[in-house]
C-alpha positions as a printed NumPy array, in Angstrom:
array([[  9.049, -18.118, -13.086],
       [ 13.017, -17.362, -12.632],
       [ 14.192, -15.996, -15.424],
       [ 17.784, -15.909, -16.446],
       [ 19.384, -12.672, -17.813],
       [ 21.533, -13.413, -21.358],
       [ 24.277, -11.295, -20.179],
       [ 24.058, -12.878, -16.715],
       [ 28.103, -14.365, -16.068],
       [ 27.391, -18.346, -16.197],
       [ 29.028, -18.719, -12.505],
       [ 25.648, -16.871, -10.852],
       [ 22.655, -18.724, -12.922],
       [ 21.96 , -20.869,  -9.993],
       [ 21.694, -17.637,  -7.772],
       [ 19.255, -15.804, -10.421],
       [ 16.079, -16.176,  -8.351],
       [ 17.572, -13.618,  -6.319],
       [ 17.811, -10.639,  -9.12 ],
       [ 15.412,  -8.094,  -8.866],
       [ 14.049,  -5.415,  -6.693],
       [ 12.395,  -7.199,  -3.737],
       [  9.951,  -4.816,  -1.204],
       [  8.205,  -6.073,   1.94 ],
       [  8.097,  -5.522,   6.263],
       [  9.427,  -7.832,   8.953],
       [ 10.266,  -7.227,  12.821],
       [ 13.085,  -6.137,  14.266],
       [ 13.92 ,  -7.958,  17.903],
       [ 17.183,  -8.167,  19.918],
       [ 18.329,  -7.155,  23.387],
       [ 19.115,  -3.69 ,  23.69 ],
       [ 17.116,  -2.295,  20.932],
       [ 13.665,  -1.401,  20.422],
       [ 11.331,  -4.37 ,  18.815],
       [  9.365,  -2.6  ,  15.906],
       [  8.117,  -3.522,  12.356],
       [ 10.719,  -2.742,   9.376],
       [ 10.091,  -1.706,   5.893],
       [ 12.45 ,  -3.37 ,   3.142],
       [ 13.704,  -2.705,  -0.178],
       [ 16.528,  -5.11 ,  -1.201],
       [ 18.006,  -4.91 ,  -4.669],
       [ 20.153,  -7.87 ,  -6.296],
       [ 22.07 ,  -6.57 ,  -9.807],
       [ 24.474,  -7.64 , -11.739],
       [ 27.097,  -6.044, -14.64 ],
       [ 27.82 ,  -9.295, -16.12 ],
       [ 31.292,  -9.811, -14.059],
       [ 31.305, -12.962, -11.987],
       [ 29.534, -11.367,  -8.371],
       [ 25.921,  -9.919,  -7.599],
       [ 25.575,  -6.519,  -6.08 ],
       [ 23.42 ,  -6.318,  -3.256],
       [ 21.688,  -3.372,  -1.598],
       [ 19.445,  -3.467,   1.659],
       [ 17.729,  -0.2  ,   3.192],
       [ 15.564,  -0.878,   6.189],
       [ 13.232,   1.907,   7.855],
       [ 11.022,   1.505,  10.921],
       [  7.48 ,   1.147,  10.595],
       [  5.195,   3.246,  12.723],
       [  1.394,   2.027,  13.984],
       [  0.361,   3.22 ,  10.643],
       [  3.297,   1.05 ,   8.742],
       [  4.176,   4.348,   7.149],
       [  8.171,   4.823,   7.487],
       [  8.867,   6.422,  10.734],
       [ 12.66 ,   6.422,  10.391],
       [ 16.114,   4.18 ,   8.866],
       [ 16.729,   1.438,  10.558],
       [ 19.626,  -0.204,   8.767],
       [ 21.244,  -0.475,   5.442],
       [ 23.734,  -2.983,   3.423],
       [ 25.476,  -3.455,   0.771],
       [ 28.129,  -5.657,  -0.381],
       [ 28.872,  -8.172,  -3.199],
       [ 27.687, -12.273,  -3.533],
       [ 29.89 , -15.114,  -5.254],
       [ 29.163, -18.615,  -5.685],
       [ 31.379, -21.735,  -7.237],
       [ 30.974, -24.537,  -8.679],
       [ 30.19 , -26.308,  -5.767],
       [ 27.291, -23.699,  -5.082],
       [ 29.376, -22.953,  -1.949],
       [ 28.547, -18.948,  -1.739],
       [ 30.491, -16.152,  -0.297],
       [ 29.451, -12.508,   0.665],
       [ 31.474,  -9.459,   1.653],
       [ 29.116,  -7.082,   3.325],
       [ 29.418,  -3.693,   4.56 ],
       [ 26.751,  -2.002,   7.265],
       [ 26.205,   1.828,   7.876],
       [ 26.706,   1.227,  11.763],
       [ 30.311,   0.722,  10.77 ],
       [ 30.715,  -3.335,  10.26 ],
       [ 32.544,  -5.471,   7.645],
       [ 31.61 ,  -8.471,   7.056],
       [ 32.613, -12.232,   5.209],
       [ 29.722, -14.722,   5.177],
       [ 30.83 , -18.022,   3.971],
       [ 27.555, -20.632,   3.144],
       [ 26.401, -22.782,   0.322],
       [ 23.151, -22.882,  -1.43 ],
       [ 21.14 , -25.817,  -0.455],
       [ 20.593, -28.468,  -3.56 ],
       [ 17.683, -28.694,  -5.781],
       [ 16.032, -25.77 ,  -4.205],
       [ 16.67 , -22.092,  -3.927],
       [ 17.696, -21.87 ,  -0.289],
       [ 20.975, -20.285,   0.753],
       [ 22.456, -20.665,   4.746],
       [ 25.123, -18.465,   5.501],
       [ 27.439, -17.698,   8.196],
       [ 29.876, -14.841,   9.612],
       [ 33.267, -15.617,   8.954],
       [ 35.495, -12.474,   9.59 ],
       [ 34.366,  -9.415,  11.415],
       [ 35.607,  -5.892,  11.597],
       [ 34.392,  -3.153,  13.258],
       [ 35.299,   0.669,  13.718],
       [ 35.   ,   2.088,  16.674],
       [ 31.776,   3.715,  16.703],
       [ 29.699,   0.241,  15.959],
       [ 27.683,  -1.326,  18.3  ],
       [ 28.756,  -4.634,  19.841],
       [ 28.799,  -7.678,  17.455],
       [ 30.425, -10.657,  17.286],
       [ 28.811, -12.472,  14.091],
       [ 25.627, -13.888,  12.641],
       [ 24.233, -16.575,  10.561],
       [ 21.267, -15.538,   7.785],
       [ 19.225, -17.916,   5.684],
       [ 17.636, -16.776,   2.444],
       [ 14.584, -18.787,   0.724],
       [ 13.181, -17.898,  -2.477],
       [  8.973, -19.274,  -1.216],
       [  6.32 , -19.265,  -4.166],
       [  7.717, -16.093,  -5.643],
       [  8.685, -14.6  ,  -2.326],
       [ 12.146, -13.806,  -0.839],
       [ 12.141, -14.988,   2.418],
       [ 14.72 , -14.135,   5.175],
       [ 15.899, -14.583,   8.769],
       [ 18.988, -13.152,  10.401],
       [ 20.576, -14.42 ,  13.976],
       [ 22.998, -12.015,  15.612],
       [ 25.782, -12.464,  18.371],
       [ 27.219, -10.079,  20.437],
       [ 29.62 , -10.748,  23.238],
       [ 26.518, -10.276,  25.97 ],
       [ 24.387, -12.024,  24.053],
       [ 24.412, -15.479,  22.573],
       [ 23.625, -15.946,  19.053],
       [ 19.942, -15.371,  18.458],
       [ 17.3  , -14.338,  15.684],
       [ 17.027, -10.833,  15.406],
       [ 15.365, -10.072,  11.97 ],
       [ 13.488, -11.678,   9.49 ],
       [ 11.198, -10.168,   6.433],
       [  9.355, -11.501,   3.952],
       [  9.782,  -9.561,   0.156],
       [  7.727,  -9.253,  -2.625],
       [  9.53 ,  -8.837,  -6.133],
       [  8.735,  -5.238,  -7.83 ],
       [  7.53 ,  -5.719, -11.738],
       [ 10.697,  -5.052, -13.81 ],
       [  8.115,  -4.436, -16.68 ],
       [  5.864,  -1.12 , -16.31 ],
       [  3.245,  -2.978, -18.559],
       [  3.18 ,  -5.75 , -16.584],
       [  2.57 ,  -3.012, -13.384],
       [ -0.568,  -1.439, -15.756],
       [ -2.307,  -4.978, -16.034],
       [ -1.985,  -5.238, -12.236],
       [ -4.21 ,  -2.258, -11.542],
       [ -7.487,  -2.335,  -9.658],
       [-10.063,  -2.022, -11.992],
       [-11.751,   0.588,  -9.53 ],
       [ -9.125,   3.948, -10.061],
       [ -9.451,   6.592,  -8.271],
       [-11.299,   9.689, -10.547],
       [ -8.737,  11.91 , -12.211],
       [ -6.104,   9.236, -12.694],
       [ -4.796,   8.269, -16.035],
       [ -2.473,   5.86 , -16.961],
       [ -1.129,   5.123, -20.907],
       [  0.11 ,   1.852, -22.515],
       [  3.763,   2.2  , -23.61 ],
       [  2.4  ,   3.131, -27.085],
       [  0.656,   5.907, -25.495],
       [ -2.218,   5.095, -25.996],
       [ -4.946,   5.579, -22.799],
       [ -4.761,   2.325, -20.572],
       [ -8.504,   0.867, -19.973],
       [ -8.528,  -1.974, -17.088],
       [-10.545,  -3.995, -19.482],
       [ -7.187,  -4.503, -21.512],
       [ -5.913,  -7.018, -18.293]])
């Protein structure tokens, strides 16, 4: 269930699904670099002014899938009109700015975006521009990113599925296996001790 802040600026309802702290792994895959497994956190906020804040941090996996080292992170701010034609101004800790110009598709929650100005400094990696498309799937965020660069033809490079993290630390308490390990407690917000029977 999507579910619609009060205080949420009446321009972004129809991107609402993507509010939320959203965790999950993808791979990693382009010419050039080394093909691995990511970890993802992305984070979609708002202040009630008319944009979403955005914040990606990627880390590479290891064998394990325990976080060997950061692999990329994003931030940057997402508008939509009327028309539910979106636009995104992105920055990237490799030293790229971005404008992504797309629309979200109608009557589902499916946004397809595309690179439309592209600065770099001059200690960035080559890259010419990309094209991304977001899906919110049965409560998942689901994404894929293609990449350009002037040696190599616009291609998919990254892609992650994301699960959304409990905003509610009750609703985290009900989740728990009923099988804890000995010597760990948890309370209910009223401090009382938490018993998994109470799910």
């Amino acid at each position: 269930m999507i579910e619609i802040p009060s205080d949420l600026h009446p321009d972004l309802v129809p991107l609402a699904f993507l509010l939320g702290t959203w965790e999950g792994a993808g791979v990693h895959d382009f010419p050039g670099a080394e093909k691995c497994n990511f970890g993802q956190e992305v984070v979609f906020s708002h202040d009630g002014r008319d944009f979403l804040e955005y914040v990606s941090r990627s880390w590479v996996l290891d064998e394990a899938g325990k976080p060997a080292k950061p692999l990329e992170t994003e931030t940057g701010y997402w508008r939509i009109d009327k028309d539910r034609k979106v636009e995104i101004v992105m920055i990237r800790d490799s030293g790229v700015v971005e404008v992504w110009y797309g629309e979200l598709a109608d009557q589902k929650p499916q946004i397809d975006v595309a690179t439309d100005a592209v600065a770099r400094t001059a200690a960035s990696g080559p890259y010419s521009g990309g094209k991304r498309l977001y899906g919110y799937v049965k409560g998942d965020l689901m994404w894929v990113g293609e990449k350009a660069t002037p040696e190599v033809p616009l291609r998919p490079y990254m892609s992650a599925q994301l699960k959304k993290v409990p905003d509610d630390l009750q609703e985290w308490a009900r989740n728990l296996p009923d099988d804890l390990p000995d010597g760990v407690s948890f309370f209910n917000p009223d401090g009382t001790p938490y018993k998994p029977e109470e799910k």
